[in-house]
């Protein structure tokens, strides 16, 4: 029987031994973790240093993941492989050479925008979406070359469609849901989801309450039926989980995510004055120990065993195996042969 | 027959396609290149970016070396593996976490000092040598852990002996000669050379004219006899080449090497007012095409074939194979087993 991997396409917890142990209790083989929201290059390096210390302290629980084979190694050694990603291109500043540097340091996903206009593309909260910028087109090509995946989770529609078209390799939307199910600004149109799937891309369905129909009152059945409908829309190989779990974070962190250093005012993002902090999670998905609930829920809405395995991790596994390495270098290979 | 590798333990040329082609003409399988003298972390990253562009432009000539097996790959594919090193700990600034970051980016050697006192140890031009500092002891242990080799080429005697003693893995003096042959401030005492060898360390003999008896008038025979005598002193497995070739550099670069940003005056280092720039090389070693002259010279002074092969590259090869990887991690290994 083929291995059934369990992979989470995005988390941003307040990391601790407790959270790492919950990953093991939940049998999570790999997690893509956010290590930068608005951090510049040097600040991002400090985040890598922080993770290096976690890897040194908890080698029996976690290690740094770089390739699909590391997910298999994680399964084999009862650990969780941690893959780094950025929710903003701020770590590369205005320097295209930092794309390869960040990949060498372990980054495997980079959003071209958070909610605002970036040097590369337009975020989903801007009024006007002008698509990929001049630098954006160059950086996407460089990301394709080195094996850093374009993530358009927080980008606006036109920018997302242009990234899908311009990228020579599949891209990802690591954490979002279909807007047709719940019309949040961060959720995606059927047009985007179909274009994503047609080019081999992946959607990670999100458990962040602002992305859920009914927010934290959303039922497991409603969520799983949405997943089944999305599998129907995109095809079985293109849907995974991207929980957006922000466990144990103080509300000050949601403020850093939304406000960074770009305004002196408060921006509530998907929240509001009366709902400013992290929203409570639905009771059927509170932390890494609850992935089994989703797996059972997907079976209950009638998804086939193969599709359940695909959504729970095997689709991300295939995507990781194909998209984290440098593009083939004909010269070096012919030299070896 | 065992492969005879050809490895240069240190160069700092004005890099160009011409120099890379000369490496191939000289059949040099691997070169340890200096990428930082006084550069801080961000400036060092820019140097890695610059090399990444060389690797992208000249993949049929060079590639980034990370391990001993890359030297074998270089031989197999008729290319030169380029290994990064720092002649100063300036790239790690005051942040021990940058040791692992720099290793991840490819650094495999780091001098604890250039000529001056550093945060870690004392350079060979200081009046007083106080040995390893508090941070120096911590950084050596961290370098041992991740597989970044301690290089004491420009360090003072006591600091060098303390580094040899404190380091749990062999260290290197990548480019220097015995002071008993030519008493330059940068050359090393027999005490240091013997302690280095007894702990499995390596000396790379230097072709930099200020390190040679008679400077650029030094004969090939005198140089090769010195090598044979050093093999006698240290044992056959502990001597390699570290040419310190600074080919095609303008004199402004020797000023950066010596002065950095630490003084507003001019410091002549091993030179003098009347001899301020790069000294001319001996005519039997002007660039990478001349390694064959040294090999022939070593045979002419009576070194055995095995010892010639060791000095020309096989000793560095063994050292690279044993010292560039992280120290064994018992937990992860037992988890795999």
Tab-separated table of C-alpha atoms in Angstrom, chain B residues 121-278:
chain	number	residue	atom	x	y	z
B	121	UNK	CA	41.250	35.801	19.157
B	122	UNK	CA	44.457	37.747	18.510
B	123	UNK	CA	45.978	38.442	15.093
B	124	UNK	CA	49.666	38.043	14.321
B	125	UNK	CA	50.326	41.812	14.093
B	126	UNK	CA	49.167	42.664	17.636
B	127	UNK	CA	51.778	43.320	20.346
B	128	UNK	CA	50.018	41.181	22.944
B	129	UNK	CA	48.357	37.862	22.320
B	130	UNK	CA	45.695	37.031	24.916
B	131	UNK	CA	44.511	33.825	23.270
B	132	UNK	CA	40.922	32.803	22.644
B	133	UNK	CA	38.314	35.226	23.985
B	134	UNK	CA	35.120	34.172	25.767
B	135	UNK	CA	33.211	34.451	22.496
B	136	UNK	CA	36.100	32.753	20.677
B	137	UNK	CA	35.679	29.587	22.748
B	138	UNK	CA	31.938	29.527	22.107
B	139	UNK	CA	32.368	30.126	18.371
B	140	UNK	CA	35.009	27.393	17.982
B	141	UNK	CA	32.601	24.905	19.600
B	142	UNK	CA	29.802	26.042	17.275
B	143	UNK	CA	32.138	25.798	14.233
B	144	UNK	CA	33.009	22.243	15.343
B	145	UNK	CA	29.303	21.405	15.602
B	146	UNK	CA	28.311	22.597	12.125
B	147	UNK	CA	31.482	21.705	10.191
B	148	UNK	CA	33.069	25.130	9.619
B	149	UNK	CA	36.851	24.701	9.808
B	150	UNK	CA	38.901	26.950	12.109
B	151	UNK	CA	41.705	28.574	10.075
B	152	UNK	CA	44.526	30.288	12.037
B	153	UNK	CA	46.655	31.479	9.087
B	154	UNK	CA	46.759	35.116	10.260
B	155	UNK	CA	46.575	34.493	14.026
B	156	UNK	CA	49.185	34.966	16.724
B	157	UNK	CA	50.997	32.025	18.329
B	158	UNK	CA	49.190	31.647	21.653
B	159	UNK	CA	45.780	32.104	20.035
B	160	UNK	CA	46.691	29.443	17.478
B	161	UNK	CA	47.839	26.955	20.118
B	162	UNK	CA	44.696	27.591	22.171
B	163	UNK	CA	42.488	27.095	19.093
B	164	UNK	CA	44.230	23.787	18.347
B	165	UNK	CA	43.691	22.692	21.946
B	166	UNK	CA	40.134	23.937	22.363
B	167	UNK	CA	38.828	22.692	19.010
B	168	UNK	CA	37.326	19.204	19.147
B	169	UNK	CA	37.994	18.744	15.422
B	170	UNK	CA	41.206	19.281	13.423
B	171	UNK	CA	41.935	22.847	12.359
B	172	UNK	CA	43.833	24.305	9.399
B	173	UNK	CA	46.445	26.886	8.614
B	174	UNK	CA	45.420	27.223	4.998
B	175	UNK	CA	48.236	29.497	3.787
B	176	UNK	CA	51.555	29.974	5.583
B	177	UNK	CA	55.067	28.499	5.686
B	178	UNK	CA	57.416	27.445	8.496
B	179	UNK	CA	59.103	30.381	10.174
B	180	UNK	CA	62.258	28.267	10.455
B	181	UNK	CA	62.604	28.519	6.653
B	182	UNK	CA	61.652	32.203	6.328
B	183	UNK	CA	60.998	34.160	9.543
B	184	UNK	CA	58.043	36.291	8.357
B	185	UNK	CA	55.529	37.375	10.971
B	186	UNK	CA	52.892	35.323	9.132
B	187	UNK	CA	54.942	32.117	9.027
B	188	UNK	CA	54.555	29.548	11.809
B	189	UNK	CA	56.781	28.099	14.542
B	190	UNK	CA	57.665	24.423	14.685
B	191	UNK	CA	55.705	24.283	17.965
B	192	UNK	CA	52.538	25.359	16.165
B	193	UNK	CA	53.153	23.073	13.178
B	194	UNK	CA	53.723	20.029	15.379
B	195	UNK	CA	50.640	20.717	17.525
B	196	UNK	CA	48.624	21.211	14.330
B	197	UNK	CA	49.717	17.857	12.916
B	198	UNK	CA	49.252	15.976	16.188
B	199	UNK	CA	45.556	16.922	16.183
B	200	UNK	CA	44.976	15.906	12.557
B	201	UNK	CA	45.298	19.440	11.184
B	202	UNK	CA	46.607	20.696	7.849
B	203	UNK	CA	49.144	23.285	6.712
B	204	UNK	CA	48.743	24.762	3.227
B	205	UNK	CA	52.169	25.974	2.052
B	206	UNK	CA	52.036	29.448	0.583
B	207	UNK	CA	53.432	30.931	-2.629
B	208	UNK	CA	52.772	34.511	-1.577
B	209	UNK	CA	56.187	36.171	-2.083
B	210	UNK	CA	56.279	37.754	1.387
B	211	UNK	CA	56.099	34.191	2.813
B	212	UNK	CA	58.977	32.910	0.630
B	213	UNK	CA	62.697	32.877	1.412
B	214	UNK	CA	64.110	35.439	-1.018
B	215	UNK	CA	60.528	36.590	-1.860
B	216	UNK	CA	59.896	36.361	-5.605
B	217	UNK	CA	63.510	35.306	-6.193
B	218	UNK	CA	62.833	32.136	-4.203
B	219	UNK	CA	63.775	29.103	-6.300
B	220	UNK	CA	61.438	26.209	-6.989
B	221	UNK	CA	64.050	23.924	-5.452
B	222	UNK	CA	64.239	25.913	-2.212
B	223	UNK	CA	60.424	25.940	-1.975
B	224	UNK	CA	60.139	22.209	-2.643
B	225	UNK	CA	62.920	21.358	-0.182
B	226	UNK	CA	61.005	23.386	2.435
B	227	UNK	CA	57.923	21.281	1.635
B	228	UNK	CA	59.925	18.064	2.016
B	229	UNK	CA	61.328	19.295	5.349
B	230	UNK	CA	57.812	20.209	6.518
B	231	UNK	CA	56.524	16.763	5.557
B	232	UNK	CA	59.381	15.411	7.682
B	233	UNK	CA	58.405	17.658	10.617
B	234	UNK	CA	54.621	17.259	10.491
B	235	UNK	CA	54.155	13.839	8.897
B	236	UNK	CA	53.141	13.060	5.343
B	237	UNK	CA	49.393	13.480	5.760
B	238	UNK	CA	49.359	17.050	7.042
B	239	UNK	CA	50.832	19.225	4.279
B	240	UNK	CA	49.036	20.605	1.236
B	241	UNK	CA	49.193	23.672	-0.989
B	242	UNK	CA	47.584	27.022	-0.057
B	243	UNK	CA	49.018	29.209	-2.784
B	244	UNK	CA	47.481	32.537	-1.620
B	245	UNK	CA	47.374	33.419	-5.317
B	246	UNK	CA	46.073	36.995	-5.672
B	247	UNK	CA	46.100	37.034	-9.464
B	248	UNK	CA	45.102	40.127	-11.491
B	249	UNK	CA	44.220	42.191	-8.421
B	250	UNK	CA	44.721	45.957	-8.539
B	251	UNK	CA	46.832	47.375	-5.694
B	252	UNK	CA	43.687	48.973	-4.224
B	253	UNK	CA	42.605	45.468	-3.179
B	254	UNK	CA	45.719	44.804	-1.121
B	255	UNK	CA	44.866	48.055	0.670
B	256	UNK	CA	41.331	46.750	1.465
B	257	UNK	CA	42.881	43.524	2.751
B	258	UNK	CA	45.262	45.355	5.069
B	259	UNK	CA	43.314	48.429	6.094
B	260	UNK	CA	39.617	47.529	5.787
B	261	UNK	CA	37.762	50.171	7.780
B	262	UNK	CA	39.807	49.811	10.960
B	263	UNK	CA	42.196	52.739	10.420
B	264	UNK	CA	42.253	56.030	8.560
B	265	UNK	CA	45.978	55.626	7.934
B	266	UNK	CA	47.768	53.246	5.578
B	267	UNK	CA	49.076	49.990	6.975
B	268	UNK	CA	51.591	48.159	4.801
B	269	UNK	CA	51.152	44.731	6.374
B	270	UNK	CA	53.870	42.494	4.989
B	271	UNK	CA	54.851	45.207	2.482
B	272	UNK	CA	56.441	48.634	3.018
B	273	UNK	CA	56.233	52.211	1.745
B	274	UNK	CA	58.479	51.311	-1.174
B	275	UNK	CA	56.761	47.952	-1.744
B	276	UNK	CA	53.109	48.761	-1.043
B	277	UNK	CA	51.168	46.805	-3.676
B	278	UNK	CA	50.929	43.143	-4.611
